[in-house]
PDB file of C-alpha atoms in Angstrom:
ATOM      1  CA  UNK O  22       0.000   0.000   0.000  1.00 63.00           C
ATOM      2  CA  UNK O  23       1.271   3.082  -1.243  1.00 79.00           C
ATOM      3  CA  UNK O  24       1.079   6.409   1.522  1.00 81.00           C
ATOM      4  CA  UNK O  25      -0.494   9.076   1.272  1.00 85.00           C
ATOM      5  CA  UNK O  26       1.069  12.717   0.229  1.00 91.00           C
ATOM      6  CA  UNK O  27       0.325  15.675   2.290  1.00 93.00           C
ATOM      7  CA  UNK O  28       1.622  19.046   1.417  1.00 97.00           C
ATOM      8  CA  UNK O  29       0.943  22.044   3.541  1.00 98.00           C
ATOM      9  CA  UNK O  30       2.255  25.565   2.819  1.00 99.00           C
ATOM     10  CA  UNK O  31       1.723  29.268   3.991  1.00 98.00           C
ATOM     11  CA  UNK O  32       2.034  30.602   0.647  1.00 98.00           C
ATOM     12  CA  UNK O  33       2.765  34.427   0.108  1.00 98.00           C
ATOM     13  CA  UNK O  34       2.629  36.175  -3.436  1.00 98.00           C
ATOM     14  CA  UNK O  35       2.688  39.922  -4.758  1.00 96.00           C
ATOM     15  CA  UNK O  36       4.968  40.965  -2.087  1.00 96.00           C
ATOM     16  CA  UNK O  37       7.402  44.156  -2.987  1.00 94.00           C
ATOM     17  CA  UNK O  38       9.719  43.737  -0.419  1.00 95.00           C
ATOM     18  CA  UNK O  39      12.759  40.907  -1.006  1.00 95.00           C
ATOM     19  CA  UNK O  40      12.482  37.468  -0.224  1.00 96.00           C
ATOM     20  CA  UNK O  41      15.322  37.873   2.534  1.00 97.00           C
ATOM     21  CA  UNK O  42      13.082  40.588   4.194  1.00 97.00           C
ATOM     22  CA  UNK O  43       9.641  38.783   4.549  1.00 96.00           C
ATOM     23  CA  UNK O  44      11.768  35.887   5.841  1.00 97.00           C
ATOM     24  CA  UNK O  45      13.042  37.998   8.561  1.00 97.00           C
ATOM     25  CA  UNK O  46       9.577  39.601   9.058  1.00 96.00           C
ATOM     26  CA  UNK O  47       7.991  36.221   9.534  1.00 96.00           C
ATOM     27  CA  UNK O  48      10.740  34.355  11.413  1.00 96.00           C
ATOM     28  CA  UNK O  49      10.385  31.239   8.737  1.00 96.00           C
ATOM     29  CA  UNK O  50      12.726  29.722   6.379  1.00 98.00           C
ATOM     30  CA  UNK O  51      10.957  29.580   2.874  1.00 98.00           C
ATOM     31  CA  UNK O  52      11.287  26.005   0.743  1.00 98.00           C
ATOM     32  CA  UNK O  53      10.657  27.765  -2.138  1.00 98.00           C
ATOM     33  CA  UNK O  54      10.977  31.655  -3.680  1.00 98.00           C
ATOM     34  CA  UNK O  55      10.438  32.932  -7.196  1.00 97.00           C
ATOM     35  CA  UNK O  56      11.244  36.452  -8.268  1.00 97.00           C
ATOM     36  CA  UNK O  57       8.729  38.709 -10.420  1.00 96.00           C
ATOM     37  CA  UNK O  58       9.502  37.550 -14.154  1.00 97.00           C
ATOM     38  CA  UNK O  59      11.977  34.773 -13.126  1.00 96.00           C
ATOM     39  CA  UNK O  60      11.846  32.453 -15.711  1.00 96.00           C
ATOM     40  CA  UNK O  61      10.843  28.634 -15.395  1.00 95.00           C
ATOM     41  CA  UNK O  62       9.517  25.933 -17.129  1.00 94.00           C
ATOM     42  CA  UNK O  63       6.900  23.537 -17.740  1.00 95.00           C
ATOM     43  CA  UNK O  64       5.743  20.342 -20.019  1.00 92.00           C
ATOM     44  CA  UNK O  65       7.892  17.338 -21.680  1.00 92.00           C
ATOM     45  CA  UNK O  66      11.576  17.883 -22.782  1.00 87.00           C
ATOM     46  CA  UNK O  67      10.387  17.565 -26.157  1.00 91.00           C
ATOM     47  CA  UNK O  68       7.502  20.050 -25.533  1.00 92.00           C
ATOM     48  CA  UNK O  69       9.258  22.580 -22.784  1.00 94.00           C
ATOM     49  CA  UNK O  70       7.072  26.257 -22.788  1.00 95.00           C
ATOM     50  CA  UNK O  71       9.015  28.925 -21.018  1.00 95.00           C
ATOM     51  CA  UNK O  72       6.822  31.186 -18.655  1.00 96.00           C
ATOM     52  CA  UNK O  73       7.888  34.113 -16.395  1.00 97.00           C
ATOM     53  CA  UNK O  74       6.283  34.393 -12.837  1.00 96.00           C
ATOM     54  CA  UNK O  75       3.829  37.218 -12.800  1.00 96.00           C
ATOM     55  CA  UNK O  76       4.390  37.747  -8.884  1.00 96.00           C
ATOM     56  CA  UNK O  77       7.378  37.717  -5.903  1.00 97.00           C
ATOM     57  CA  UNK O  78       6.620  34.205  -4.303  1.00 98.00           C
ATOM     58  CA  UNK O  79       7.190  33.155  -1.530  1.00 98.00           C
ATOM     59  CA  UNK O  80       6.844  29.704   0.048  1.00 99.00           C
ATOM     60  CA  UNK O  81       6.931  27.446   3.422  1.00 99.00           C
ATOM     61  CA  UNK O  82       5.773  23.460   2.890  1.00 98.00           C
ATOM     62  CA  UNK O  83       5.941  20.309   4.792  1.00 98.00           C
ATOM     63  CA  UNK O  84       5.879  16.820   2.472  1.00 96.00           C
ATOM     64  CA  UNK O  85       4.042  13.894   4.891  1.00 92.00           C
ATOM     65  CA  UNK O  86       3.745  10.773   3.303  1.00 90.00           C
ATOM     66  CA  UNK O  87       1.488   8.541   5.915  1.00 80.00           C
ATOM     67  CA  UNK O  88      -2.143   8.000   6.482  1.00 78.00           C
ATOM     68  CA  UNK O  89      -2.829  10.282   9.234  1.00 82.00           C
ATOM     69  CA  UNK O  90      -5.660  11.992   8.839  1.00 87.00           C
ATOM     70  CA  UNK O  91      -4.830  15.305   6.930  1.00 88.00           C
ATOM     71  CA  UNK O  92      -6.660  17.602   9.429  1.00 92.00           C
ATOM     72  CA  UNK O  93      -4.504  16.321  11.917  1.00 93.00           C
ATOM     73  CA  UNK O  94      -1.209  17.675  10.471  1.00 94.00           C
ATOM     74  CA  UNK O  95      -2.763  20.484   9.160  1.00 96.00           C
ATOM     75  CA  UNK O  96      -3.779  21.193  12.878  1.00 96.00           C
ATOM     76  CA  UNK O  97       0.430  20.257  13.485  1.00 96.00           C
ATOM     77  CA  UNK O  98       1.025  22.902  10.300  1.00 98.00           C
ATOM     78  CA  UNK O  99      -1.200  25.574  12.184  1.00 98.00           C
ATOM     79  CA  UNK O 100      -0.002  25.579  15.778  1.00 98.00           C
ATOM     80  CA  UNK O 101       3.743  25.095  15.071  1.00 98.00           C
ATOM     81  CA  UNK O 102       3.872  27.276  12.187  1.00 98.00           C
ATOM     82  CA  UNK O 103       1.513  30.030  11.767  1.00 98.00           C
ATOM     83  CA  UNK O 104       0.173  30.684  15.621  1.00 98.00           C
ATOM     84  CA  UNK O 105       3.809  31.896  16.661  1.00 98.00           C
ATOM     85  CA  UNK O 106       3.701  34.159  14.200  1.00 98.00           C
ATOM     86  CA  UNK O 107       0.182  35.116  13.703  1.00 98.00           C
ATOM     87  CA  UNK O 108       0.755  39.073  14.403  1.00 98.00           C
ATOM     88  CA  UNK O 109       3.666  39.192  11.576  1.00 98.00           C
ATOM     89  CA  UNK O 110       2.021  36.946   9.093  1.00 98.00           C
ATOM     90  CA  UNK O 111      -1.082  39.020   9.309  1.00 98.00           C
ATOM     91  CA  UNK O 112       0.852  42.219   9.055  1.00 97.00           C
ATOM     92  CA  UNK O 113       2.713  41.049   5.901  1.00 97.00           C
ATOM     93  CA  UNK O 114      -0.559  40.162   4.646  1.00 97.00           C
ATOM     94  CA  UNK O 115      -2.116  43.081   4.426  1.00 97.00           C
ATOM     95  CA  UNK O 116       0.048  44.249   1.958  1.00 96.00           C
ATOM     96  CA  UNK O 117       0.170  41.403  -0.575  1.00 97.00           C
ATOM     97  CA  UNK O 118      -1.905  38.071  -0.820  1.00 98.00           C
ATOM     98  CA  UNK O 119      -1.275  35.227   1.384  1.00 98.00           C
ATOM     99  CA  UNK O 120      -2.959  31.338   1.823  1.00 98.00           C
ATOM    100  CA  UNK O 121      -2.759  28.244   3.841  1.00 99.00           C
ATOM    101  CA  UNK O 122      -2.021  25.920   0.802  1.00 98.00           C
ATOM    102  CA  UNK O 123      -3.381  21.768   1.287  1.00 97.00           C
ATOM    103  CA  UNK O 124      -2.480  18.866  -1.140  1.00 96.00           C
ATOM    104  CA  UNK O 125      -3.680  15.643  -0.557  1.00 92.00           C
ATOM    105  CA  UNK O 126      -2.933  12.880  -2.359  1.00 90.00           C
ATOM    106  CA  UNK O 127      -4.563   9.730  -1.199  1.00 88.00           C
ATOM    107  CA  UNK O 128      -3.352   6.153  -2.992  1.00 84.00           C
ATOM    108  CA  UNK O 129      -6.089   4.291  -0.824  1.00 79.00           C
ATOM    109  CA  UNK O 130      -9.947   3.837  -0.852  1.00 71.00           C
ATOM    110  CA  UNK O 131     -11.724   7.422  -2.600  1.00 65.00           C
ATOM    111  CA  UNK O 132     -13.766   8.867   0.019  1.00 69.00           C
ATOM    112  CA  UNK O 133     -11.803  12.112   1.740  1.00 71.00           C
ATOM    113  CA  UNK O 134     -12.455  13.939   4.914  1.00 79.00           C
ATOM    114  CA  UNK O 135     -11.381  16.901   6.448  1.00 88.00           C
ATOM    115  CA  UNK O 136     -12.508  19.018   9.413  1.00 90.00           C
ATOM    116  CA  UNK O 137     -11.109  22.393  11.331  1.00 93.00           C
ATOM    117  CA  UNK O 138     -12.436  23.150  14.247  1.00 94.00           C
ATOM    118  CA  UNK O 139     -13.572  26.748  15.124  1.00 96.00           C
ATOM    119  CA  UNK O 140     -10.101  27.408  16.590  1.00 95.00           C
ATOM    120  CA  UNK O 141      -9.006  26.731  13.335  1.00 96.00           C
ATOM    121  CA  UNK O 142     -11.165  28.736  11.369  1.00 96.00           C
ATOM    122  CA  UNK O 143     -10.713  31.466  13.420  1.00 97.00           C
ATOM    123  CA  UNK O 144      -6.821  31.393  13.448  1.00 98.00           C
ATOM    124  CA  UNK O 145      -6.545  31.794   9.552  1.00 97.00           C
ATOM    125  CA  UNK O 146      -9.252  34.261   9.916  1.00 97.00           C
ATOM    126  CA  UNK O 147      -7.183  36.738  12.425  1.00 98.00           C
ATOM    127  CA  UNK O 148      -4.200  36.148   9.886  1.00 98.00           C
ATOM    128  CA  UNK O 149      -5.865  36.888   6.555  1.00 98.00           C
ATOM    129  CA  UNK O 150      -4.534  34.054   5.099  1.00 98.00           C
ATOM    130  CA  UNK O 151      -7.081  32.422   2.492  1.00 97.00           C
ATOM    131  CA  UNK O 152      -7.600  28.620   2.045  1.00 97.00           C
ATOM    132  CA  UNK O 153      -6.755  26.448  -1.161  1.00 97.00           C
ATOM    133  CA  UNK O 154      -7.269  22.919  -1.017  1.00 96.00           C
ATOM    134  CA  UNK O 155      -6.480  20.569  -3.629  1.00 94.00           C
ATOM    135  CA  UNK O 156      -7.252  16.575  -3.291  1.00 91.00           C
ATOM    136  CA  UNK O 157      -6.423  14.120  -5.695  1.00 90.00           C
ATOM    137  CA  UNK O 158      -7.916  10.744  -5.183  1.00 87.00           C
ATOM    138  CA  UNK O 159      -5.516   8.292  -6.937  1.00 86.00           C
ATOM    139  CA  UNK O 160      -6.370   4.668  -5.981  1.00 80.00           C
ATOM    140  CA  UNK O 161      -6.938   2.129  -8.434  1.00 76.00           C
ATOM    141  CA  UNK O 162     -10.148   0.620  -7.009  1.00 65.00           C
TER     142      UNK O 162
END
């Protein structure tokens, strides 16, 4: 049996400041940055299209592969990551836009749940982050 994938970012774009700055503002590492018109690329080798980023980017992820339950570590995500730093996250994100970012990629059985509790709700809330969530459902039955 093959685990699930969890990805879950605070994700930060249109920001005019440097990358170096907002991660001293926030107190985070990113895992990822892009500059405004950076280039990068996407499809085959045979088919590569060259794009520019339209935005600064900024980006903080953790990669799970198990099968806890997603809402669990995204709980984890919340009060070790964003709760510290919910007055300089919220700051920073009133001048550019910023989301809680969830991938789940489940290998096993089709039928996904996830819950947050009020505390939850109201945490991304008092940050102004907004909330994308993408699941992919990949098992063969």
């Amino acid at each position: 049996m093959k685990a699930d994938q969890n990805h879950i970012a605070i994700r930060l774009e249109g920001f005019s400041c440097s990358p170096e700055e907002l991660t001293e503002k926030i107190g985070l590492k990113p895992t990822w940055v892009a500059l405004k018109n950076q280039e990068y690329h996407i499809g085959t080798a045979d088919n590569r299209i060259t794009k520019k980023y339209k935005t600064n980017c900024w980006q903080f992820r953790v990669d799970k592969e198990d099968q806890s339950w997603v809402s669990d570590q995204v709980r984890e995500f919340l009060e070790e990551h964003i709760r510290p730093r919910k007055k300089q996250i919220k700051q920073v994100v009133s001048s550019c836009e910023g989301e809680l970012s969830i991938v789940h990629y489940i290998f096993e059985g089709c039928n996904p749940g996830l819950h947050f509790g009020k505390e939850e709700i109201e945490l991304l809330s008092e940050t102004g982050l907004e909330l994308d969530i993408d699941i992919y459902c990949l098992a063969a039955d």
